[in-house]
mmCIF file of C-alpha atoms in Angstrom:
data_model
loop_
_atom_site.group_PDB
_atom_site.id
_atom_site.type_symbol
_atom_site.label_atom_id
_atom_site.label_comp_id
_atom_site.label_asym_id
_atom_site.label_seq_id
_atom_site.Cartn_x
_atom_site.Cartn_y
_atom_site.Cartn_z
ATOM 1 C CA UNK R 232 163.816 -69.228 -275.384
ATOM 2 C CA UNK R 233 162.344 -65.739 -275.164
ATOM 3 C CA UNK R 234 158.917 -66.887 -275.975
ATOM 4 C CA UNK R 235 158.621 -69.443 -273.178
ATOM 5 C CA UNK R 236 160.253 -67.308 -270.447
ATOM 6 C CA UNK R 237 157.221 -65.293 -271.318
ATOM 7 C CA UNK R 238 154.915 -68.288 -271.390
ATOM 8 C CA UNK R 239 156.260 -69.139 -268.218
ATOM 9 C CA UNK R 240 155.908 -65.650 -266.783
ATOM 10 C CA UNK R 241 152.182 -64.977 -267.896
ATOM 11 C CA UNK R 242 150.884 -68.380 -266.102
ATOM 12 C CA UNK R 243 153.120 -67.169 -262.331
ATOM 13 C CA UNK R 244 151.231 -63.805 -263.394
ATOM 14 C CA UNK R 245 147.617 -65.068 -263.848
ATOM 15 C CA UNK R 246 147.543 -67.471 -261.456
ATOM 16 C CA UNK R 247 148.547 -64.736 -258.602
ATOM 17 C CA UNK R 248 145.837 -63.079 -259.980
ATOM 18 C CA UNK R 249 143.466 -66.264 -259.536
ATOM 19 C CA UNK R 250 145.035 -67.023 -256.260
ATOM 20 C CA UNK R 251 144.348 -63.035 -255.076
ATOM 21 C CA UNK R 252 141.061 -62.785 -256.342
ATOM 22 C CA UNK R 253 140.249 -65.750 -254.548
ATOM 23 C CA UNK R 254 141.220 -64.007 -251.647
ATOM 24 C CA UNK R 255 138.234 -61.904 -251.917
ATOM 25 C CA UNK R 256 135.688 -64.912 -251.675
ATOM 26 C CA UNK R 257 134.451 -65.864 -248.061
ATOM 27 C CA UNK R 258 136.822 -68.908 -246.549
ATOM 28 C CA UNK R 259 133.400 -70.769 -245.480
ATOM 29 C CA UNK R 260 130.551 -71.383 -247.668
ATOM 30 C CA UNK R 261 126.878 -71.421 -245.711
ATOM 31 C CA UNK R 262 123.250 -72.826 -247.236
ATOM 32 C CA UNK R 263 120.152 -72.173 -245.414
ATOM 33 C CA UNK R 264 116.723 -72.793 -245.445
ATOM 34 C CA UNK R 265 113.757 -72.439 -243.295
ATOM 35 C CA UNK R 266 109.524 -73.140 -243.598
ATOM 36 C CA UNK R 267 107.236 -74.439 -241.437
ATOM 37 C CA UNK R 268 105.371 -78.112 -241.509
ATOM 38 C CA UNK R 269 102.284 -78.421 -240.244
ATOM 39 C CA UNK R 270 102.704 -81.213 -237.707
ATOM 40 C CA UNK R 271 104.069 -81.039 -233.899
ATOM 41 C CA UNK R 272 107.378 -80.373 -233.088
ATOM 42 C CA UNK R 273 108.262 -84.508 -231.638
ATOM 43 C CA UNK R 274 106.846 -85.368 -235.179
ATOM 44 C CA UNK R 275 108.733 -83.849 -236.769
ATOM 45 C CA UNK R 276 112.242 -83.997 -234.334
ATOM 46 C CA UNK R 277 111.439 -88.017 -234.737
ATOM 47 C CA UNK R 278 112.003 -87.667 -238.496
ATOM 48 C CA UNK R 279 115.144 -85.897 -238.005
ATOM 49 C CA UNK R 280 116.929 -87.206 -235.307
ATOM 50 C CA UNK R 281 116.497 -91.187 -236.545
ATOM 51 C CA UNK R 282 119.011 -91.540 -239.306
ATOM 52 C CA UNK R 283 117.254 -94.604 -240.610
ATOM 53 C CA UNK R 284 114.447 -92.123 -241.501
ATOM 54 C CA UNK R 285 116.210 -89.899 -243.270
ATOM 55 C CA UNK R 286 116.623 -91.987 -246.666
ATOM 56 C CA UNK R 287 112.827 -91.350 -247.456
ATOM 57 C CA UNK R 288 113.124 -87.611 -247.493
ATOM 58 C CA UNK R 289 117.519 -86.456 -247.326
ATOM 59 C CA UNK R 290 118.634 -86.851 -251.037
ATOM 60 C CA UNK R 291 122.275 -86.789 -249.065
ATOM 61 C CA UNK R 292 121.572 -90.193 -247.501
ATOM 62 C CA UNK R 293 120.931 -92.029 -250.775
ATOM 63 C CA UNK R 294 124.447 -91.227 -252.021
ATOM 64 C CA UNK R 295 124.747 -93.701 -254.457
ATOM 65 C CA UNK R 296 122.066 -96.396 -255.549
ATOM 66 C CA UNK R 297 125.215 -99.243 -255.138
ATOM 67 C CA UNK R 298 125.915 -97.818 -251.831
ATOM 68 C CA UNK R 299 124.465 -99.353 -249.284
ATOM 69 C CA UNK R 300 124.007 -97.851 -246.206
ATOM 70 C CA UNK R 301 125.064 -98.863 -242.529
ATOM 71 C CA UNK R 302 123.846 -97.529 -239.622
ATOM 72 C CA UNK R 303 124.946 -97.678 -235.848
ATOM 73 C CA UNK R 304 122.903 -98.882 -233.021
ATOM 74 C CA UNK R 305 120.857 -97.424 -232.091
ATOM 75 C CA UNK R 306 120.892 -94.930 -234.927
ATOM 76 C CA UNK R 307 119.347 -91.896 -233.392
ATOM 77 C CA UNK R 308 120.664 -89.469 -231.044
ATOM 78 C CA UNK R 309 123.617 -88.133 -230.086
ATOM 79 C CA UNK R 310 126.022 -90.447 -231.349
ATOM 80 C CA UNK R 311 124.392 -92.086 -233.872
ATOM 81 C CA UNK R 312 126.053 -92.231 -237.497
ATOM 82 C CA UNK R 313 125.197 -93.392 -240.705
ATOM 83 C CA UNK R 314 128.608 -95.026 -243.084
ATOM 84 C CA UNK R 315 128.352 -95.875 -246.949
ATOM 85 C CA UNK R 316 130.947 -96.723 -249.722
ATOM 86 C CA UNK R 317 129.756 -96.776 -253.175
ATOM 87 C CA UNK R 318 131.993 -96.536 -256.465
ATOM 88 C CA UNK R 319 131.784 -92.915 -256.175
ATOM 89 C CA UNK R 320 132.369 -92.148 -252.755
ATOM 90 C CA UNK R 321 132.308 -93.087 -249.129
ATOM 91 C CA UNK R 322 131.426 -91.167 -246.101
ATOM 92 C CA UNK R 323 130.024 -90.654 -242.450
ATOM 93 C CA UNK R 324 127.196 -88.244 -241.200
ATOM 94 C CA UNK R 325 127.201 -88.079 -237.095
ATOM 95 C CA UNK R 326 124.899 -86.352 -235.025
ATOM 96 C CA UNK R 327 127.189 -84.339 -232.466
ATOM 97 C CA UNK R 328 123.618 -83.362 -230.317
ATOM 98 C CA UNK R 329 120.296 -83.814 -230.133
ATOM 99 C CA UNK R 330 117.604 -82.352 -228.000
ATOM 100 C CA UNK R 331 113.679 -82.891 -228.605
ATOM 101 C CA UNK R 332 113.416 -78.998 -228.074
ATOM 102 C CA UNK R 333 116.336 -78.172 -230.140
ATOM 103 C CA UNK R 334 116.682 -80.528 -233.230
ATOM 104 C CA UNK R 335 120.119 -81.851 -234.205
ATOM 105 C CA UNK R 336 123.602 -80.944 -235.223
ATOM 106 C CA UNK R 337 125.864 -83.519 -237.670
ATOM 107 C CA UNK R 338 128.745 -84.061 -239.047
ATOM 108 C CA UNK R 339 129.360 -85.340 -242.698
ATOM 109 C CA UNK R 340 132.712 -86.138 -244.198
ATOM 110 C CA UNK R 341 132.769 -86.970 -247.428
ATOM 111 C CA UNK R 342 135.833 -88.642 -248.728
ATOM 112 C CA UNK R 343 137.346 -85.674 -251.219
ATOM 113 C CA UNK R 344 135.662 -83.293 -249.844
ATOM 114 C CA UNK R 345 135.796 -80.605 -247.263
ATOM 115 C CA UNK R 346 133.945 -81.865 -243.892
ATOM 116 C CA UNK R 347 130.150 -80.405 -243.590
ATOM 117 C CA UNK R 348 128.497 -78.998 -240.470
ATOM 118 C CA UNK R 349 124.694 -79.120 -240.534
ATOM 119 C CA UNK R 350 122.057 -78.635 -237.897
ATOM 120 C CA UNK R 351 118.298 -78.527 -238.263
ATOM 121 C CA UNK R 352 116.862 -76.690 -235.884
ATOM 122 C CA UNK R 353 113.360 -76.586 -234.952
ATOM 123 C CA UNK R 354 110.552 -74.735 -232.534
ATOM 124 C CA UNK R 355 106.762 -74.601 -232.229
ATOM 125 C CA UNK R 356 105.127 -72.006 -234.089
ATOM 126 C CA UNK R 357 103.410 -69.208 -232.246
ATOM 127 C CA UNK R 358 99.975 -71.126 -232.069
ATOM 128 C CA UNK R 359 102.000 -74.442 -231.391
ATOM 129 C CA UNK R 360 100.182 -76.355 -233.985
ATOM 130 C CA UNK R 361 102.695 -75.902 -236.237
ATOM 131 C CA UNK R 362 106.831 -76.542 -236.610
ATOM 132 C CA UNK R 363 109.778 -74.142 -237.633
ATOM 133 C CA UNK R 364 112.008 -75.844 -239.196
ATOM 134 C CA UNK R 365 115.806 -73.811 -239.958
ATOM 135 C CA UNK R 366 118.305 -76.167 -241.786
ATOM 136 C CA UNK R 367 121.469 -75.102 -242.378
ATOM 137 C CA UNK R 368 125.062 -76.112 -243.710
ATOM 138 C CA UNK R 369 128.188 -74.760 -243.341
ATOM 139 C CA UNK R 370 131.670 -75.701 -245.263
ATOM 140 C CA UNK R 371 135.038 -74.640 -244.304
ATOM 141 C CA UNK R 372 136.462 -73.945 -247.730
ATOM 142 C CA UNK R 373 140.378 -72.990 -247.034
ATOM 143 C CA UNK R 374 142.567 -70.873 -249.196
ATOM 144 C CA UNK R 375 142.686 -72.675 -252.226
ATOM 145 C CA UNK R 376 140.798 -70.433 -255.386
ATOM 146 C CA UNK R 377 139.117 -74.007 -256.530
ATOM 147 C CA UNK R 378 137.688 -74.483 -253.333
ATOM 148 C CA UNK R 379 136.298 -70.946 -253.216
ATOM 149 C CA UNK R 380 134.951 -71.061 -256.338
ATOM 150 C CA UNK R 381 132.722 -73.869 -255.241
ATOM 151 C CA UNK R 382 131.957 -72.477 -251.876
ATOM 152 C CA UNK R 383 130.588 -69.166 -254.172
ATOM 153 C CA UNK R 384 128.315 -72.080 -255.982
ATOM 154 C CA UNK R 385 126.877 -73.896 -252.781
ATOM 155 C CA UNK R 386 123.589 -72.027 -252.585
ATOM 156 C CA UNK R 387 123.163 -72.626 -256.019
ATOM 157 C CA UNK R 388 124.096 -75.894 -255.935
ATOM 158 C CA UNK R 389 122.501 -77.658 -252.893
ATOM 159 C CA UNK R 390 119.858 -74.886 -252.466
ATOM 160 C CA UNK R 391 117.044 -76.223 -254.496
ATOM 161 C CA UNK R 392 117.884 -79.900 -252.874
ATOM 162 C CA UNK R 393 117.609 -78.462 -249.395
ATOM 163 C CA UNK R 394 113.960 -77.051 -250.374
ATOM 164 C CA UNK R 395 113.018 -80.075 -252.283
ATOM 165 C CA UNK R 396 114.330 -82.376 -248.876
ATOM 166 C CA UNK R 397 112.618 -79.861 -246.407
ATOM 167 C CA UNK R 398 109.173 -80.442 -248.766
ATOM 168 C CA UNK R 399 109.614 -84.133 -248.894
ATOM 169 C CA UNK R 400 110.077 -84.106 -245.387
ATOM 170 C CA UNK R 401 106.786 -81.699 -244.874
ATOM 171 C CA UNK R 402 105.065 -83.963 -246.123
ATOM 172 C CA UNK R 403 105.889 -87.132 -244.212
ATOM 173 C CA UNK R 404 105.851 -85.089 -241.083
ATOM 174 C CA UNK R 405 101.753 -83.832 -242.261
ATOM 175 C CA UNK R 406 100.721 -87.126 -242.808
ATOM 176 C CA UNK R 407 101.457 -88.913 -239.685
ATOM 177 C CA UNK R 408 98.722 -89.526 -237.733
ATOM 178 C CA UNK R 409 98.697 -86.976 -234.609
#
């Protein structure tokens, strides 16, 4: 009896001590990456802001080969959403706004997972020949040390997709005719 009253004490013990530490981690988790493509800025906000574009360069809109995807009409603009269920997940990305100038902010919920808010923002470079491009994600992560944990991970995780998508899309965006 002795030894599992101290069994039983040890685990309350280190999980407080998970659940504290935790504390310490940030409560929202934020990716971000930027670059420039060398194509004009309503090239490259055309890419962005139709969702039916986005399978050819977002990895996130090809969530699952079974998947297929279903978009709303039209499906670009403020409004405009994107639905899937696969045998893996199901979800919804919505653009909140969209301005030519600007780029767009969404919203994807992922069934399972914490709700995503993205943008991609973009300007004219100085010479105007040129677009910045600023893509960012941001995850409200909670209290719970498991969801921490992987809010600690996101850069690492989705970091080297974001470059990969931003490069993919680069390159769509520099070979359209302008």
């Amino acid at each position: 009896m002795r030894f599992m009253k101290l069994i039983l004490i040890s685990i309350i013990i280190f999980g407080s001590l998970i659940f504290l530490t935790s504390l310490i981690f940030p409560s929202t988790a934020v990716v971000e990456r930027s670059g420039v493509i060398q194509a004009p800025v309503d090239v490259v906000y055309a890419q962005i802001n139709d969702l039916k574009a986005w399978p050819s360069w977002n990895p996130w809109a090809k969530p699952d080969s079974t998947a297929p995807l279903s978009f709303s009409s039209p499906a670009s603009g403020a409004g405009a959403y994107y639905t899937w269920s696969g045998k893996q997940n199901e979800g919804k990305v919505t653009i909140l706004d969209s301005a030519p100038d600007k780029g767009i902010h969404y919203l994807m919920n992922i069934n399972n997972l914490r709700p995503v808010n993205g943008g991609i923002e973009i300007k004219p470079t100085s010479d105007g020949k040129a677009t910045a491009i600023f893509w960012h994600m941001e995850i409200k992560l909670g209290l719970l040390p498991w969801w921490k944990l992987r809010g600690f991970m996101a850069d690492r995780v989705y970091g080297s997709t974001m470059n990969d998508a931003l490069n993919k899309l680069s390159t769509i965006c520099e070979s359209r005719p302008q």
